[in-house]
Short mmCIF file of C-alpha atoms and ligand atoms in Angstrom, two decimals:
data_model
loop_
_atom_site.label_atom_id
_atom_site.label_comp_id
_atom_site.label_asym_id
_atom_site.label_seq_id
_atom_site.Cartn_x
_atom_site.Cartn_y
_atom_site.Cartn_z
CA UNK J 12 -156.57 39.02 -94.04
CA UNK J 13 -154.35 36.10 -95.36
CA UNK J 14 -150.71 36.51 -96.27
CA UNK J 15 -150.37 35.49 -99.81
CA UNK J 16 -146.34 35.69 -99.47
CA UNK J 17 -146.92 33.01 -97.09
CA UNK J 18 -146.11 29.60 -97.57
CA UNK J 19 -149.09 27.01 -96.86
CA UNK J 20 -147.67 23.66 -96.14
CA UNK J 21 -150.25 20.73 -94.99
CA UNK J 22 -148.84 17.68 -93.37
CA UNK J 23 -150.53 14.61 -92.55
CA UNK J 24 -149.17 12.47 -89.51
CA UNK J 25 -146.60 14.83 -88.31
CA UNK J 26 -146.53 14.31 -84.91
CA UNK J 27 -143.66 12.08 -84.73
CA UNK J 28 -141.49 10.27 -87.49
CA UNK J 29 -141.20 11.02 -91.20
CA UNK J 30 -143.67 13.43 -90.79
CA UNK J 31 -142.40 15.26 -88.31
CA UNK J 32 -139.07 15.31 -90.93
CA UNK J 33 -140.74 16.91 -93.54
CA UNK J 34 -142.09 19.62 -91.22
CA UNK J 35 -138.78 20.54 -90.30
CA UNK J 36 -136.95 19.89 -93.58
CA UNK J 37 -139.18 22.91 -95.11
CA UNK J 38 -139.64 24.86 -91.23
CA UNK J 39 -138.46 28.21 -92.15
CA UNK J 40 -139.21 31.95 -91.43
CA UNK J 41 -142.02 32.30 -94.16
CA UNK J 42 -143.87 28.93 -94.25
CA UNK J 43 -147.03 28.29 -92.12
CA UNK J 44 -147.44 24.14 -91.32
CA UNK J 45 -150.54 22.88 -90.29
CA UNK J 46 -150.52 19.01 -89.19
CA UNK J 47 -152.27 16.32 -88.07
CA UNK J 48 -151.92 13.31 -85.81
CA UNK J 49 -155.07 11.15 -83.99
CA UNK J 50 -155.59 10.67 -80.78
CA UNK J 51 -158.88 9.51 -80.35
CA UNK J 52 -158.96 9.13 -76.53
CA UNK J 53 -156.96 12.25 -76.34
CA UNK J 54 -154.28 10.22 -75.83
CA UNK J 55 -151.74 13.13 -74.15
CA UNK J 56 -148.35 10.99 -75.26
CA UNK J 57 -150.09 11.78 -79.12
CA UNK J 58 -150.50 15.51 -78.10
CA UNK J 59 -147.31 16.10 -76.18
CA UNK J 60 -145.31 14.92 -79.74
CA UNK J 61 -147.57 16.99 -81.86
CA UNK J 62 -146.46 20.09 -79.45
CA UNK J 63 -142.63 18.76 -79.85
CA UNK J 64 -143.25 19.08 -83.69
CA UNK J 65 -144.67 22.28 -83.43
CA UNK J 66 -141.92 23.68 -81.01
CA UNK J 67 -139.12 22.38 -83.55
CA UNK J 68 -140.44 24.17 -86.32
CA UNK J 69 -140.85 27.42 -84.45
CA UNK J 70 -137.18 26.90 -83.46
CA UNK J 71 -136.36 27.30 -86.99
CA UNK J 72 -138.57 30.30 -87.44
CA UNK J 73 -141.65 28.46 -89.18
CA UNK J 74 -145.22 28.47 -87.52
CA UNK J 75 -146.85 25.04 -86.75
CA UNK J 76 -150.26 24.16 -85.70
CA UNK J 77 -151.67 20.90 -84.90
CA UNK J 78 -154.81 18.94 -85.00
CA UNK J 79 -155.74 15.91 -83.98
CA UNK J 80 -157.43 14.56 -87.57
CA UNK J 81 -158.88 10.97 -88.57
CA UNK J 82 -157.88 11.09 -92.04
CA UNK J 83 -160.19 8.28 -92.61
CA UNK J 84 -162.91 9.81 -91.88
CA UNK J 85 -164.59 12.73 -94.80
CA UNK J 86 -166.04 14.55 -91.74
CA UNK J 87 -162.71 14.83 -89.98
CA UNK J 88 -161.08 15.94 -93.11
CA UNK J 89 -162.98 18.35 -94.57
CA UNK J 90 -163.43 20.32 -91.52
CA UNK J 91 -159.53 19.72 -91.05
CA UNK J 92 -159.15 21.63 -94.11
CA UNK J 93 -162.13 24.12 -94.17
CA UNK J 94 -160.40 25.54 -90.75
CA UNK J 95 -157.05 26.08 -93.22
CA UNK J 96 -158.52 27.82 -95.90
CA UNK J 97 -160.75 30.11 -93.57
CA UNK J 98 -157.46 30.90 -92.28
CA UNK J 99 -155.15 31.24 -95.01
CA UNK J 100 -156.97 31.32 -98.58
CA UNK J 101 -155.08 28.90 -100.16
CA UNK J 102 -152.67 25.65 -99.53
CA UNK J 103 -149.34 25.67 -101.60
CA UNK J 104 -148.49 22.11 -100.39
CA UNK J 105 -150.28 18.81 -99.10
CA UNK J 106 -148.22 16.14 -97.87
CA UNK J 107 -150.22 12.67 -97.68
CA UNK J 108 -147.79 11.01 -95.10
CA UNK J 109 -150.21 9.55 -92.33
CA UNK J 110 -150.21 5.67 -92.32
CA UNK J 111 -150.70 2.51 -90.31
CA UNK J 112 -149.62 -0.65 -90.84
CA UNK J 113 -151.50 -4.13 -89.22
CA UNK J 114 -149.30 -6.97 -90.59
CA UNK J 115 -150.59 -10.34 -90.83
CA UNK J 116 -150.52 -13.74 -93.51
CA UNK J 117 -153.32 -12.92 -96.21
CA UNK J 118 -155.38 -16.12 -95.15
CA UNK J 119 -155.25 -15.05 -91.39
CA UNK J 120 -155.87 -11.28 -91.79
CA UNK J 121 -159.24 -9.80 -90.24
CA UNK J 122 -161.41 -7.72 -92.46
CA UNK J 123 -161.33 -4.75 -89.85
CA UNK J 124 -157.17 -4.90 -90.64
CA UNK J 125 -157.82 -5.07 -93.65
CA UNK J 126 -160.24 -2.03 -94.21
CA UNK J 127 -158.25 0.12 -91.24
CA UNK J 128 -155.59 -0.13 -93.00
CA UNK J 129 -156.86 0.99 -96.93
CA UNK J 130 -159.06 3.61 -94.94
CA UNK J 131 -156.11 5.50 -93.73
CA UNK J 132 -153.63 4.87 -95.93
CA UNK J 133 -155.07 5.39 -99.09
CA UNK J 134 -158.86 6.45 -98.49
CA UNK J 135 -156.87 9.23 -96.51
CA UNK J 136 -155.02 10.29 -99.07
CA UNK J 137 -157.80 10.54 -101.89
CA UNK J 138 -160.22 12.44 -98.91
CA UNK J 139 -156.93 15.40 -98.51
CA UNK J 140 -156.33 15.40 -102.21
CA UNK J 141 -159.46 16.20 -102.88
CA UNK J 142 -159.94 18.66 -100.10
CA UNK J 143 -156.46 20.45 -100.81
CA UNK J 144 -157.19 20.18 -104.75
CA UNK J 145 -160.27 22.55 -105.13
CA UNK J 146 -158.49 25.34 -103.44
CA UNK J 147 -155.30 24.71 -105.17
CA UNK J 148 -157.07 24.71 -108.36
CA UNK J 149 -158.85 28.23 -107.73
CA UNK J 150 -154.85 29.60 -107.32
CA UNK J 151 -153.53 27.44 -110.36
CA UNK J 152 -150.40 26.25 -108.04
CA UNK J 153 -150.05 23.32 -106.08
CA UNK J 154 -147.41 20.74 -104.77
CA UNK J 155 -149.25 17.39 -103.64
CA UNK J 156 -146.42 14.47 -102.38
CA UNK J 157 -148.02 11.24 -101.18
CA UNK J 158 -145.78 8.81 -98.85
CA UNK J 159 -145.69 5.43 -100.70
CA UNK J 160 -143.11 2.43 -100.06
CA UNK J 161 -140.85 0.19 -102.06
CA UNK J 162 -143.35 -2.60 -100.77
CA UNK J 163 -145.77 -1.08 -103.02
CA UNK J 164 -144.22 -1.80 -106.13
CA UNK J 165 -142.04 -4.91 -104.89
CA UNK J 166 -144.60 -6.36 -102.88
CA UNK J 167 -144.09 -8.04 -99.03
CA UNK J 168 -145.61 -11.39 -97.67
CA UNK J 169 -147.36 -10.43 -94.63
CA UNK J 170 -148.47 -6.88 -95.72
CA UNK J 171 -151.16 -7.74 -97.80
CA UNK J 172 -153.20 -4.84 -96.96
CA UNK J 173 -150.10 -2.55 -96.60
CA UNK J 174 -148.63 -3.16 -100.09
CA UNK J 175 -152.44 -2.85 -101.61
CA UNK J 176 -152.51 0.15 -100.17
CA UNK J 177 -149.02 1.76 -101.22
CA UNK J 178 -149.72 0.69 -104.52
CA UNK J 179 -153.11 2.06 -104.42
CA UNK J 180 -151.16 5.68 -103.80
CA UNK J 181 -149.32 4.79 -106.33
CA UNK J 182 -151.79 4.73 -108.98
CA UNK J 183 -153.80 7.72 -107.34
CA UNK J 184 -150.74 9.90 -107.93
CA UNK J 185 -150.49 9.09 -111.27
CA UNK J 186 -154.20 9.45 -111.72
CA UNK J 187 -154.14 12.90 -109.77
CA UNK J 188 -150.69 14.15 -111.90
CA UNK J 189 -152.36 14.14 -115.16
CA UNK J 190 -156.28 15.63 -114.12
CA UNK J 191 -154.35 18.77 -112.29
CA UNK J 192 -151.24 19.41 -114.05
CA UNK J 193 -153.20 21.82 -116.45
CA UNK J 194 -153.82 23.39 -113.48
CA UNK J 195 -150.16 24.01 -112.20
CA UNK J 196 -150.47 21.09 -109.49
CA UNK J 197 -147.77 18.34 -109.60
CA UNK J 198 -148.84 15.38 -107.50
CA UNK J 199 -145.76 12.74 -107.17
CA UNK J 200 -144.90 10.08 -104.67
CA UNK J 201 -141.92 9.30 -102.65
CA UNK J 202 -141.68 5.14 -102.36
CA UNK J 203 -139.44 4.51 -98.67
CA UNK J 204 -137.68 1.64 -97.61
CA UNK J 205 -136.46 0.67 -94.17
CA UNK J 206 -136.53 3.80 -92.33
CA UNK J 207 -136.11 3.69 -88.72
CA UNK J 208 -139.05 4.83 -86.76
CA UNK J 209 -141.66 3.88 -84.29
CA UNK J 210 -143.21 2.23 -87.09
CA UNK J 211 -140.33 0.07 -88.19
CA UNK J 212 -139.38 -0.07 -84.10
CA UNK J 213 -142.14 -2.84 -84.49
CA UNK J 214 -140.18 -5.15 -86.42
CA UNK J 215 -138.58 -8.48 -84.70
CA UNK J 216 -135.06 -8.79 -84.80
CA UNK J 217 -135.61 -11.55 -87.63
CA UNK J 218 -137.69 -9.15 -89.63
CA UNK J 219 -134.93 -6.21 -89.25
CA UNK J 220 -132.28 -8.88 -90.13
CA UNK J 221 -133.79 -10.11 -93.62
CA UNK J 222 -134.99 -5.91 -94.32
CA UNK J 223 -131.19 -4.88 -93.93
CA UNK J 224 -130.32 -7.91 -96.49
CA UNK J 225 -132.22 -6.41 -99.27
CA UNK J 226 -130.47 -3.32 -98.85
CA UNK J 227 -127.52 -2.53 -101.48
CA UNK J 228 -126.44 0.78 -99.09
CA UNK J 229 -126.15 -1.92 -96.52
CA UNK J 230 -128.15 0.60 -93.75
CA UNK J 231 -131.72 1.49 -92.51
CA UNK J 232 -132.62 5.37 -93.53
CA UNK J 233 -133.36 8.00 -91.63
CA UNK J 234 -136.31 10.22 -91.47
CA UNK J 235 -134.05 13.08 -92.63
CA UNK J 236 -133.23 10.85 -95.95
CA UNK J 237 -137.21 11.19 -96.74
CA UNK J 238 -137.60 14.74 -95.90
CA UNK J 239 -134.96 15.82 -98.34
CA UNK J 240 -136.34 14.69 -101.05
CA UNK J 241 -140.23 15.56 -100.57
CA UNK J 242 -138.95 18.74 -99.62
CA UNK J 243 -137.66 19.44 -103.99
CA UNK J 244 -140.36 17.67 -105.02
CA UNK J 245 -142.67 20.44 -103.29
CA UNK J 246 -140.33 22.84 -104.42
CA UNK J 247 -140.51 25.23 -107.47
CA UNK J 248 -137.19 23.69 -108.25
CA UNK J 249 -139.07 20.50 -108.85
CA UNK J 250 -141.58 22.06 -111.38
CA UNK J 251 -141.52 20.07 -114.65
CA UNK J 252 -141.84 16.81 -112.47
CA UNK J 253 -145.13 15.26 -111.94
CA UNK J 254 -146.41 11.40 -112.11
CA UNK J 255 -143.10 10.38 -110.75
CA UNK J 256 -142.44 7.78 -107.90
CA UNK J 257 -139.49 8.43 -105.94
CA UNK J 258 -137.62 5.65 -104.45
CA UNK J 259 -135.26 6.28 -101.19
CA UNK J 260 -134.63 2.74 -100.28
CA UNK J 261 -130.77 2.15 -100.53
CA UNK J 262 -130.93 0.45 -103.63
CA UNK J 263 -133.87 -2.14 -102.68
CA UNK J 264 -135.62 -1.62 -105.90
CA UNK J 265 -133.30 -1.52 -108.67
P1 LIG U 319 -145.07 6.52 -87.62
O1 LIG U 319 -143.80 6.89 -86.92
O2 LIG U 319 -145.87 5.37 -87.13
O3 LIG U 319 -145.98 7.85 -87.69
C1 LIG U 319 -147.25 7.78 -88.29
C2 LIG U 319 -147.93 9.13 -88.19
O4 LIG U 319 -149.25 9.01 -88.80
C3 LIG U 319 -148.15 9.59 -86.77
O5 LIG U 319 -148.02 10.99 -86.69
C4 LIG U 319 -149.60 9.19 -86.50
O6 LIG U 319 -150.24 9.98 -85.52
C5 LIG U 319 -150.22 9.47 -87.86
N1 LIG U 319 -151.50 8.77 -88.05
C6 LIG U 319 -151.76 7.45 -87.89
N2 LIG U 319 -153.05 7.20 -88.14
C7 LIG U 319 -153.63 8.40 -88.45
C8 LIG U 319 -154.95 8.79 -88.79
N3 LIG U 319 -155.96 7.92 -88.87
N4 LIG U 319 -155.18 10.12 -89.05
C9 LIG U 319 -154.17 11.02 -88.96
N5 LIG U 319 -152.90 10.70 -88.64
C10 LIG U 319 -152.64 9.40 -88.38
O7 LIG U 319 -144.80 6.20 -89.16
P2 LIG U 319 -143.58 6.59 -90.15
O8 LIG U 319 -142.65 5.44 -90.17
O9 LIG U 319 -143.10 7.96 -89.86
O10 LIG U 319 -144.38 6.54 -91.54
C11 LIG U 319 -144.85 7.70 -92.20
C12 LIG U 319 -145.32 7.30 -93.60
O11 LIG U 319 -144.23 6.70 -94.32
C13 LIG U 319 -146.44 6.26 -93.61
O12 LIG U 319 -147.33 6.51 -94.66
C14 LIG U 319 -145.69 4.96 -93.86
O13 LIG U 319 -146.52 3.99 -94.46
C15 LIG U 319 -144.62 5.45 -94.81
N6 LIG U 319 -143.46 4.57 -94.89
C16 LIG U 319 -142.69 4.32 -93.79
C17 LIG U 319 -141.59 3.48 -93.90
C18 LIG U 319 -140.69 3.16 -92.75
O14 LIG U 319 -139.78 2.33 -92.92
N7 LIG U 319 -140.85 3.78 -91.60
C19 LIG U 319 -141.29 2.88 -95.14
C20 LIG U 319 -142.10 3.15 -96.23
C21 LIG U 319 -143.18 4.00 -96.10
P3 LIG U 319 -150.31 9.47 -83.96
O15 LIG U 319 -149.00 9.81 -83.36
O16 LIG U 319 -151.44 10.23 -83.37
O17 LIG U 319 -150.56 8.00 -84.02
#
């Protein structure tokens, strides 16, 4: 029988990075996390973080359990999800934070960049939304945070189908906020800058150089800097706040 004092917090690509952040940021005696991460050739160095993620929220008296998800794929998903709510009954939170990034000019880019990219980074997001929604509608509660970036709203030559993509969240959150809210679901996005992970490891020195010269704050962010703040926006204290975009970017969109 499900714990309805429980906590039900869904992550998306958790295994390492922001992700992994926000697990810990709302970790705590009380709150049950399931994640995901993909490893499609059950890739063990993709496993063995997942299982770091879950042992760091344990540590701080949390339960985690992770899947390895394609949350590009409705198949994927919905059993994803359908293994949840057998579990638990409900889902208090969904946090749309998987994404992947395949940089390249606009007139260069390949079509299968293009699509891999809008398939998990926004396709993704609309295929846990909707999955997460129907159940959260039934309990008429529901946090929903999707991971944007200040590139979706500024823009960034050679992330054509990045930026689309980001600004496609953008305009699904808003979308989302005002078909649930009636329902007691707030659905807002958090819009990152330069935060230092494997993802942003990536970047050439040159690329790192002109990203730090857009930045007022004068620094890259940390994982932690995210996690704060998607952790009160899928808090109660964060309750008359849906629609909204979030920037944590040191200043780079003013
Ligand atoms: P990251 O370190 O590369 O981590 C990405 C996570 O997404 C990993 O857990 C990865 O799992 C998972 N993932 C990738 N493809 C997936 C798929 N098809 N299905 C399920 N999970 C998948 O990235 P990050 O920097 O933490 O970024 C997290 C989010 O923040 C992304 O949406 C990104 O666009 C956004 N963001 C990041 C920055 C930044 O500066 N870092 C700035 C703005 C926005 P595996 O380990 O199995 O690959």
């Amino acid at each position: 029988m499900a714990d309805s004092n429980k906590r039900i917090i869904v992550v998306t690509g958790a295994s390492r990075g922001i992700g992994r952040a926000i697990c810990l940021s709302m970790a705590e005696p009380g709150t049950e996390i399931y994640f995901n991460y993909y490893a499609p050739g059950d890739d063990s160095d993709e496993a063995a973080a997942a299982a770091e993620t879950e042992k760091l929220v344990c540590a701080k008296g949390g339960t985690a359990e992770s899947s390895s998800v394609n949350v590009a794929s409705a198949q994927d998903v919905d059993a994803f999800f359908k293994k949840i709510l057998d579990k638990t009954g409900k889902i208090d939170v969904l946090v749309n934070n998987a994404g992947i990034t395949r940089d390249g000019l606009l007139v260069r880019m390949k079509e299968k960049d293009w699509d891999a990219v809008l398939d998990v980074n926004l396709k993704g997001a609309f295929l846990c939304i909707k999955a997460a929604a129907r159940a959260m509608m039934k309990n008429r509660y529901g946090r929903i945070v999707n991971i944007a970036s200040v590139v979706g709203v500024i823009g960034n030559p050679g992330q054509a189908n990045y930026v689309a993509s980001k600004a496609g969240i953008i305009g699904l959150t808003k979308s989302a906020a005002k078909e649930l809210a009636s329902r007691g679901i707030t659905v807002n996005a958090v819009a990152p800058g330069f935060i230092e992970t494997d993802m942003t490891a990536a970047l050439s020195d040159k690329a790192r150089e002109a990203m730090l010269s857009q930045i007022p704050l004068g620094r890259p962010g940390q994982p932690e800097d995210v996690a704060e703040i998607v952790f009160f926006l899928a808090s109660d204290k964060a309750s008359y706040v849906t629609g909204q975009v979030i920037h944590i970017s040191g200043g780079m969109y003013i």
